[in-house]
Amino acid sequence: MSATKKIAVLGGGSFGTVLANIAASNGYNVSLWVRDSDQALRINSEGANTTYHPELQLSSNIEASEKLESVIKDANIVLIATPSLIFENIVNRITPIIEDGAHIISCTKGIKLDPFRSMSDIIKININSSKNSVGVLSGPNLAKEIAEEKVTGTVIASSDELLINDVKETLSSDTFKIYSSDDIQGVELAGALKNIYAIIC
């Protein structure tokens, strides 16, 4: 994937910020969606997200905005890292404006109840699967450790090999190792239910 392609990261929280910074540090143009204009202004003027990672100097390739439409426009990869409570609302808002051929990746741990749906289920219900591919990014890592450039790992799961390769190219670094899987449900449930699994074990 060309470094001229655009990456959209939805969610200016802890995980969204470090993902945006890795992609931007790899030379990609990154648009970071945050929920209010004050946060966007601070990130753009200070080069840092002081709410979550005050110690992390952000790449100049990141531009934050509270305007979802402009963040999504022309994006080739969309990483959704919002809280699970607003995940479906965000997917509904971006569905009409997603570029054909864009990869849509859930980076959010969580499950919606009544009816039971994973975050990737919510994406698949809303987007046109003939035009866009879906993936899940999840793994045993802490955003703080990623920001501190400690060696960490994650898994990108998808049935689309091109999506997997593009995400690996976009987010891999010397300290952030990305593994691949075609088991979207398994990776997603492990991320959401890891504490329950640990107690059972």
Coordinates of N, CA and C in Angstrom, one line a residue:
M1 N 0.8 -1.2 0.0 CA 0.0 0.0 0.0 C 0.9 1.2 0.0
S2 N 0.5 2.2 -0.9 CA 1.3 3.4 -0.9 C 1.2 4.3 0.3
A3 N 2.3 4.9 0.7 CA 2.3 5.8 1.9 C 1.5 7.0 1.7
T4 N 1.0 7.3 0.4 CA 0.2 8.4 0.1 C -1.3 8.1 0.4
K5 N -1.6 6.9 0.7 CA -3.0 6.6 1.1 C -3.3 7.1 2.4
K6 N -4.6 7.3 2.6 CA -5.1 8.0 3.9 C -5.6 6.9 4.8
I7 N -5.3 7.1 6.1 CA -5.8 6.3 7.2 C -6.7 7.1 8.1
A8 N -7.9 6.6 8.4 CA -8.8 7.3 9.3 C -8.8 6.5 10.6
V9 N -8.6 7.2 11.7 CA -8.7 6.5 13.0 C -9.9 7.2 13.7
L10 N -10.9 6.5 14.1 CA -12.1 7.0 14.8 C -12.0 6.8 16.3
G11 N -11.7 7.8 17.0 CA -11.6 7.7 18.5 C -10.2 8.2 18.9
G12 N -10.3 9.3 19.7 CA -9.1 9.9 20.1 C -8.7 9.5 21.6
G13 N -9.1 8.3 21.9 CA -8.8 7.8 23.3 C -7.4 7.2 23.3
S14 N -7.1 6.4 24.3 CA -5.8 5.9 24.5 C -5.3 5.0 23.3
F15 N -6.1 4.0 22.9 CA -5.7 3.1 21.9 C -5.7 3.8 20.5
G16 N -6.8 4.5 20.2 CA -6.9 5.2 18.9 C -5.7 6.1 18.7
T17 N -5.2 6.8 19.7 CA -4.1 7.7 19.6 C -2.8 7.0 19.2
V18 N -2.5 5.9 19.9 CA -1.3 5.2 19.6 C -1.3 4.5 18.2
L19 N -2.5 4.0 17.8 CA -2.6 3.5 16.5 C -2.4 4.6 15.4
A20 N -3.0 5.7 15.6 CA -2.8 6.8 14.7 C -1.4 7.2 14.6
N21 N -0.7 7.2 15.7 CA 0.7 7.6 15.7 C 1.6 6.6 15.1
I22 N 1.4 5.3 15.2 CA 2.2 4.3 14.5 C 2.0 4.5 13.0
A23 N 0.8 4.6 12.5 CA 0.5 4.7 11.1 C 1.2 6.0 10.6
A24 N 1.1 7.1 11.3 CA 1.6 8.4 10.9 C 3.1 8.3 10.9
S25 N 3.7 7.7 11.9 CA 5.2 7.5 12.0 C 5.7 6.7 10.8
N26 N 4.9 5.8 10.3 CA 5.3 5.0 9.1 C 5.1 5.7 7.8
G27 N 4.7 7.0 7.9 CA 4.7 7.9 6.7 C 3.3 8.0 6.1
Y28 N 2.3 7.5 6.7 CA 0.9 7.7 6.2 C 0.2 8.9 6.6
N29 N -0.6 9.5 5.8 CA -1.5 10.6 6.2 C -2.6 10.1 7.1
V30 N -2.7 10.5 8.3 CA -3.7 10.0 9.2 C -4.7 11.1 9.7
S31 N -6.0 10.9 9.6 CA -7.0 11.7 10.1 C -7.5 11.1 11.4
L32 N -7.5 11.8 12.5 CA -8.0 11.3 13.8 C -9.2 12.0 14.2
W33 N -10.3 11.2 14.3 CA -11.6 11.8 14.7 C -11.7 11.8 16.2
V34 N -12.0 13.0 16.8 CA -12.2 13.2 18.2 C -13.6 13.8 18.4
R35 N -14.1 13.7 19.6 CA -15.5 14.1 19.8 C -15.8 15.6 19.9
D36 N -14.8 16.4 20.2 CA -15.0 17.9 20.3 C -13.9 18.7 19.7
S37 N -14.2 19.9 19.3 CA -13.3 20.8 18.6 C -12.1 21.2 19.5
D38 N -12.3 21.3 20.8 CA -11.3 21.7 21.7 C -10.2 20.6 21.7
Q39 N -10.6 19.4 21.8 CA -9.6 18.3 21.8 C -8.8 18.3 20.5
A40 N -9.5 18.5 19.4 CA -8.8 18.5 18.1 C -7.8 19.6 18.0
L41 N -8.2 20.8 18.5 CA -7.4 22.0 18.4 C -6.1 21.7 19.3
R42 N -6.3 21.1 20.5 CA -5.1 20.9 21.3 C -4.2 19.9 20.7
I43 N -4.7 18.8 20.1 CA -3.8 17.8 19.5 C -3.1 18.5 18.3
N44 N -3.7 19.2 17.5 CA -3.1 19.8 16.3 C -2.1 20.9 16.7
S45 N -2.4 21.6 17.7 CA -1.5 22.7 18.1 C -0.3 22.3 19.0
E46 N -0.6 21.3 19.9 CA 0.5 20.8 20.8 C 1.2 19.6 20.3
G47 N 0.7 18.9 19.3 CA 1.4 17.7 18.8 C 1.3 16.6 19.9
A48 N 0.3 16.6 20.7 CA 0.2 15.6 21.8 C -1.3 15.5 22.2
N49 N -1.7 14.3 22.6 CA -3.0 14.1 23.2 C -2.8 14.0 24.7
T50 N -2.8 15.2 25.3 CA -2.4 15.3 26.7 C -3.4 14.6 27.7
T51 N -4.6 14.4 27.2 CA -5.6 13.7 28.1 C -5.2 12.3 28.3
Y52 N -4.6 11.6 27.3 CA -4.4 10.2 27.4 C -2.9 9.9 27.4
H53 N -2.1 10.6 26.6 CA -0.7 10.3 26.5 C 0.1 11.6 26.5
P54 N 0.2 12.3 27.6 CA 0.9 13.6 27.6 C 2.4 13.4 27.3
E55 N 3.0 12.2 27.5 CA 4.4 12.0 27.2 C 4.7 11.7 25.8
L56 N 3.7 11.4 25.0 CA 3.9 10.9 23.6 C 3.8 12.1 22.6
Q57 N 5.0 12.3 21.9 CA 5.0 13.3 20.9 C 4.4 12.7 19.6
L58 N 3.4 13.3 19.1 CA 2.7 12.8 18.0 C 3.3 13.2 16.6
S59 N 3.3 12.3 15.7 CA 3.8 12.6 14.3 C 3.0 13.8 13.7
S60 N 3.8 14.6 12.9 CA 3.1 15.7 12.2 C 2.2 15.2 11.1
N61 N 2.2 13.9 10.8 CA 1.3 13.4 9.8 C -0.1 13.2 10.3
I62 N -0.3 13.5 11.5 CA -1.7 13.3 12.1 C -2.4 14.7 12.1
E63 N -3.7 14.6 11.6 CA -4.5 15.8 11.7 C -5.8 15.4 12.4
A64 N -6.1 16.0 13.6 CA -7.3 15.7 14.3 C -8.4 16.6 13.9
S65 N -9.6 16.0 14.0 CA -10.8 16.8 13.6 C -12.0 16.2 14.3
E66 N -13.0 17.0 14.7 CA -14.3 16.6 15.2 C -15.3 16.3 14.1
K67 N -14.9 16.6 12.9 CA -15.8 16.5 11.7 C -15.6 15.1 11.1
L68 N -16.6 14.2 11.4 CA -16.5 12.8 11.0 C -16.4 12.7 9.5
E69 N -17.2 13.4 8.8 CA -17.2 13.3 7.3 C -15.9 13.6 6.7
S70 N -15.2 14.7 7.2 CA -13.9 15.0 6.6 C -12.8 14.0 6.9
V71 N -12.9 13.4 8.1 CA -12.0 12.3 8.5 C -12.1 11.1 7.6
I72 N -13.4 10.7 7.3 CA -13.6 9.5 6.6 C -13.3 9.7 5.1
K73 N -13.5 10.9 4.6 CA -13.4 11.2 3.1 C -12.0 10.7 2.6
D74 N -12.1 9.9 1.5 CA -10.9 9.4 0.8 C -10.1 8.4 1.6
A75 N -10.6 7.9 2.8 CA -9.8 7.0 3.6 C -9.8 5.6 3.0
N76 N -8.6 5.0 3.0 CA -8.4 3.7 2.4 C -8.5 2.6 3.5
I77 N -8.1 3.0 4.7 CA -8.3 2.1 5.9 C -9.0 2.9 7.0
V78 N -10.0 2.4 7.6 CA -10.8 3.0 8.7 C -10.6 2.1 9.9
L79 N -10.0 2.7 10.9 CA -9.8 2.0 12.2 C -10.8 2.6 13.2
I80 N -11.7 1.8 13.7 CA -12.7 2.3 14.6 C -12.3 1.9 16.0
A81 N -11.9 2.9 16.8 CA -11.4 2.6 18.2 C -12.2 3.5 19.2
T82 N -13.5 3.5 18.9 CA -14.4 4.3 19.8 C -14.8 3.4 21.0
P83 N -15.4 3.9 22.1 CA -16.0 3.1 23.1 C -17.1 2.2 22.5
S84 N -17.3 1.0 23.0 CA -18.3 0.1 22.5 C -19.7 0.7 22.6
L85 N -20.0 1.6 23.6 CA -21.3 2.1 23.7 C -21.7 3.0 22.6
I86 N -20.8 3.6 21.9 CA -21.1 4.5 20.7 C -20.7 3.9 19.4
F87 N -20.2 2.7 19.4 CA -19.7 2.0 18.2 C -20.7 1.9 17.1
E88 N -21.9 1.5 17.5 CA -23.0 1.3 16.4 C -23.4 2.6 15.9
N89 N -23.5 3.6 16.7 CA -23.9 5.0 16.2 C -22.9 5.5 15.2
I90 N -21.6 5.3 15.5 CA -20.5 5.7 14.6 C -20.6 5.0 13.3
V91 N -20.8 3.7 13.4 CA -20.9 2.9 12.1 C -22.0 3.4 11.3
N92 N -23.1 3.6 11.9 CA -24.3 4.1 11.2 C -24.0 5.5 10.5
R93 N -23.3 6.3 11.2 CA -22.9 7.6 10.6 C -22.0 7.6 9.4
I94 N -21.0 6.6 9.5 CA -20.0 6.6 8.4 C -20.4 5.7 7.2
T95 N -21.4 4.8 7.4 CA -21.8 3.9 6.3 C -22.1 4.6 5.0
P96 N -22.8 5.7 5.0 CA -23.1 6.4 3.7 C -21.9 7.0 3.0
I97 N -20.8 7.2 3.8 CA -19.7 8.0 3.2 C -18.4 7.3 3.1
I98 N -18.4 6.0 3.4 CA -17.2 5.2 3.3 C -16.8 5.0 1.8
E99 N -15.6 5.1 1.5 CA -15.1 4.9 0.1 C -15.2 3.5 -0.3
D100 N -15.6 3.2 -1.5 CA -15.6 1.9 -2.1 C -14.2 1.3 -2.0
G101 N -14.1 0.1 -1.5 CA -12.8 -0.6 -1.5 C -12.0 -0.3 -0.2
A102 N -12.6 0.5 0.7 CA -11.9 0.8 2.0 C -12.0 -0.4 2.9
H103 N -11.0 -0.6 3.7 CA -11.0 -1.6 4.8 C -11.6 -1.0 6.0
I104 N -12.5 -1.7 6.6 CA -13.1 -1.2 7.9 C -12.8 -2.2 9.0
I105 N -12.0 -1.7 10.0 CA -11.5 -2.5 11.0 C -12.0 -2.1 12.4
S106 N -12.5 -3.0 13.1 CA -12.9 -2.8 14.5 C -11.7 -2.9 15.4
C107 N -11.4 -1.9 16.2 CA -10.3 -2.0 17.2 C -10.9 -1.8 18.6
T108 N -12.2 -2.1 18.7 CA -13.0 -1.9 20.0 C -13.3 -3.3 20.6
K109 N -13.0 -3.5 21.8 CA -13.4 -4.7 22.5 C -14.8 -4.5 23.1
G110 N -15.7 -5.5 22.9 CA -17.0 -5.4 23.5 C -18.0 -6.2 22.8
I111 N -19.1 -6.4 23.4 CA -20.2 -7.2 22.8 C -21.5 -6.4 23.1
K112 N -22.4 -6.3 22.1 CA -23.7 -5.7 22.3 C -24.7 -6.8 22.6
L113 N -25.5 -6.6 23.6 CA -26.5 -7.6 23.9 C -27.9 -7.2 23.4
D114 N -28.8 -8.2 23.2 CA -30.2 -7.9 22.9 C -30.4 -7.1 21.6
P115 N -30.1 -7.7 20.4 CA -29.6 -9.0 20.2 C -28.1 -9.1 20.4
F116 N -27.6 -10.3 20.6 CA -26.1 -10.5 20.7 C -25.4 -10.2 19.4
R117 N -24.5 -9.2 19.5 CA -23.7 -8.8 18.3 C -22.3 -8.4 18.7
S118 N -21.3 -8.9 18.0 CA -20.0 -8.4 18.2 C -19.8 -7.1 17.4
M119 N -18.7 -6.4 17.6 CA -18.5 -5.2 16.9 C -18.4 -5.4 15.4
S120 N -17.8 -6.5 15.0 CA -17.7 -6.8 13.5 C -19.0 -7.1 12.9
D121 N -19.9 -7.8 13.7 CA -21.3 -8.0 13.3 C -22.0 -6.7 12.9
I122 N -21.8 -5.7 13.8 CA -22.4 -4.4 13.6 C -21.9 -3.8 12.3
I123 N -20.6 -3.9 12.0 CA -20.1 -3.4 10.8 C -20.7 -4.1 9.6
K124 N -20.7 -5.5 9.6 CA -21.2 -6.3 8.5 C -22.6 -6.0 8.2
I125 N -23.4 -5.8 9.2 CA -24.8 -5.5 9.0 C -25.1 -4.2 8.3
N126 N -24.2 -3.3 8.5 CA -24.4 -1.9 7.9 C -23.7 -1.7 6.6
I127 N -22.5 -2.2 6.4 CA -21.7 -1.9 5.2 C -22.0 -2.9 4.0
N128 N -21.7 -2.5 2.8 CA -21.9 -3.3 1.7 C -20.6 -4.2 1.5
S129 N -20.8 -5.5 1.8 CA -19.6 -6.4 1.9 C -19.0 -6.6 0.5
S130 N -19.8 -6.3 -0.6 CA -19.2 -6.5 -1.9 C -18.3 -5.3 -2.3
K131 N -18.3 -4.2 -1.5 CA -17.5 -3.0 -1.8 C -16.4 -2.8 -0.7
N132 N -16.7 -3.3 0.5 CA -15.7 -3.0 1.6 C -15.4 -4.3 2.3
S133 N -14.2 -4.5 2.8 CA -13.8 -5.6 3.6 C -13.8 -5.3 5.1
V134 N -13.9 -6.3 5.9 CA -14.0 -6.1 7.4 C -12.9 -6.9 8.1
G135 N -12.4 -6.2 9.1 CA -11.4 -6.9 10.0 C -11.5 -6.5 11.4
V136 N -10.8 -7.3 12.3 CA -10.8 -7.0 13.7 C -9.3 -6.9 14.1
L137 N -9.0 -5.9 14.9 CA -7.6 -5.7 15.4 C -7.8 -5.9 17.0
S138 N -7.1 -6.9 17.5 CA -7.2 -7.1 18.9 C -6.0 -7.9 19.4
G139 N -5.7 -7.7 20.7 CA -4.5 -8.5 21.1 C -4.1 -8.2 22.6
P140 N -3.2 -8.9 23.0 CA -2.7 -8.8 24.4 C -1.7 -7.6 24.6
N141 N -2.3 -6.4 24.5 CA -1.4 -5.2 24.7 C -2.0 -4.1 25.5
L142 N -1.3 -3.2 25.9 CA -1.7 -2.0 26.6 C -1.3 -0.8 25.8
A143 N -2.2 0.1 25.7 CA -1.9 1.3 24.9 C -0.7 2.1 25.5
K144 N -0.6 2.1 26.8 CA 0.5 2.8 27.4 C 1.9 2.2 27.0
E145 N 1.9 0.8 27.0 CA 3.1 0.1 26.6 C 3.5 0.4 25.1
I146 N 2.5 0.5 24.3 CA 2.7 0.8 22.9 C 3.3 2.2 22.8
A147 N 2.7 3.1 23.5 CA 3.2 4.5 23.5 C 4.6 4.6 24.0
E148 N 5.0 3.7 24.9 CA 6.4 3.7 25.5 C 7.3 2.9 24.7
E149 N 6.8 2.4 23.5 CA 7.6 1.6 22.6 C 8.2 0.4 23.2
K150 N 7.5 -0.2 24.1 CA 7.8 -1.5 24.6 C 7.3 -2.5 23.6
V151 N 8.0 -3.7 23.5 CA 7.6 -4.7 22.5 C 6.2 -5.2 22.8
T152 N 5.3 -5.1 21.9 CA 3.9 -5.5 22.1 C 3.4 -6.2 20.8
G153 N 2.4 -7.0 21.0 CA 1.8 -7.7 19.8 C 0.3 -7.5 19.7
T154 N -0.2 -7.8 18.5 CA -1.6 -7.7 18.3 C -1.9 -8.6 17.1
V155 N -3.2 -8.9 16.9 CA -3.7 -9.8 15.8 C -4.6 -9.0 14.9
I156 N -4.4 -9.1 13.6 CA -5.4 -8.6 12.7 C -6.1 -9.9 12.1
A157 N -7.4 -9.9 12.3 CA -8.2 -11.0 11.8 C -9.2 -10.6 10.7
S158 N -9.2 -11.3 9.6 CA -10.1 -11.0 8.5 C -10.1 -12.2 7.5
S159 N -11.1 -12.3 6.7 CA -11.1 -13.3 5.6 C -10.5 -12.7 4.3
D160 N -10.1 -11.4 4.4 CA -9.6 -10.7 3.2 C -8.1 -10.6 3.4
E161 N -7.3 -11.3 2.5 CA -5.8 -11.3 2.6 C -5.3 -9.9 2.4
L162 N -5.9 -9.2 1.5 CA -5.4 -7.8 1.1 C -5.5 -6.9 2.3
L163 N -6.6 -7.0 3.1 CA -6.8 -6.2 4.3 C -5.7 -6.5 5.3
I164 N -5.5 -7.8 5.5 CA -4.4 -8.2 6.5 C -3.1 -7.6 6.1
N165 N -2.7 -7.7 4.8 CA -1.4 -7.2 4.4 C -1.3 -5.7 4.5
D166 N -2.4 -5.0 4.1 CA -2.4 -3.6 4.2 C -2.3 -3.1 5.7
V167 N -3.0 -3.8 6.6 CA -2.9 -3.4 8.0 C -1.5 -3.6 8.6
K168 N -1.0 -4.8 8.2 CA 0.4 -5.1 8.7 C 1.4 -4.1 8.2
E169 N 1.3 -3.7 6.9 CA 2.2 -2.7 6.3 C 2.0 -1.3 7.0
T170 N 0.8 -1.0 7.3 CA 0.5 0.3 7.9 C 0.9 0.5 9.4
L171 N 0.7 -0.6 10.1 CA 0.9 -0.5 11.6 C 2.1 -1.2 12.2
S172 N 2.8 -2.0 11.4 CA 3.9 -2.8 12.0 C 5.1 -1.8 12.2
S173 N 5.8 -2.1 13.3 CA 7.0 -1.3 13.7 C 8.0 -2.2 14.3
D174 N 9.1 -1.7 14.7 CA 10.1 -2.5 15.4 C 9.6 -3.0 16.7
T175 N 8.7 -2.3 17.3 CA 8.2 -2.7 18.6 C 6.7 -3.2 18.6
F176 N 6.0 -3.0 17.6 CA 4.6 -3.3 17.5 C 4.5 -4.4 16.5
K177 N 4.3 -5.7 16.9 CA 4.3 -6.8 16.1 C 2.9 -7.3 15.8
I178 N 2.6 -7.5 14.5 CA 1.2 -7.8 14.1 C 1.2 -9.2 13.5
Y179 N 0.3 -10.1 14.1 CA 0.1 -11.4 13.6 C -1.3 -11.5 12.9
S180 N -1.5 -12.5 12.1 CA -2.7 -12.6 11.3 C -3.5 -13.8 11.6
S181 N -4.8 -13.7 11.4 CA -5.7 -14.8 11.6 C -6.9 -14.7 10.7
D182 N -7.6 -15.8 10.3 CA -8.8 -15.7 9.6 C -10.0 -15.9 10.5
D183 N -9.8 -16.1 11.8 CA -10.8 -16.4 12.8 C -11.3 -15.1 13.4
I184 N -12.1 -14.3 12.7 CA -12.6 -13.0 13.2 C -13.3 -13.2 14.6
Q185 N -14.3 -14.2 14.6 CA -15.1 -14.4 15.8 C -14.2 -14.8 17.0
G186 N -13.3 -15.7 16.8 CA -12.4 -16.2 17.9 C -11.6 -15.1 18.4
V187 N -11.0 -14.3 17.6 CA -10.1 -13.2 18.0 C -10.9 -12.1 18.8
E188 N -12.1 -11.8 18.2 CA -13.0 -10.8 18.8 C -13.5 -11.2 20.2
L189 N -14.0 -12.5 20.3 CA -14.5 -13.0 21.6 C -13.4 -13.1 22.6
A190 N -12.2 -13.5 22.2 CA -11.1 -13.6 23.1 C -10.7 -12.2 23.7
G191 N -10.8 -11.2 22.9 CA -10.5 -9.8 23.3 C -11.6 -9.3 24.3
A192 N -12.9 -9.6 24.0 CA -13.9 -9.1 24.8 C -14.1 -9.9 26.1
L193 N -13.8 -11.2 26.1 CA -14.1 -12.1 27.2 C -12.8 -12.6 27.9
K194 N -11.7 -11.9 27.7 CA -10.4 -12.5 28.2 C -10.4 -12.7 29.7
N195 N -11.0 -11.8 30.4 CA -11.0 -11.9 31.9 C -11.8 -13.1 32.3
I196 N -12.9 -13.3 31.7 CA -13.8 -14.5 32.0 C -13.0 -15.8 31.7
Y197 N -12.4 -15.8 30.5 CA -11.6 -17.0 30.2 C -10.5 -17.2 31.2
A198 N -9.9 -16.2 31.7 CA -8.8 -16.3 32.6 C -9.3 -16.9 33.9
I199 N -10.4 -16.4 34.4 CA -11.0 -16.9 35.6 C -11.4 -18.4 35.5
I200 N -12.0 -18.8 34.4 CA -12.4 -20.2 34.1 C -11.1 -21.1 34.1
C201 N -10.1 -20.6 33.5 CA -8.8 -21.4 33.4 C -8.2 -21.6 34.8

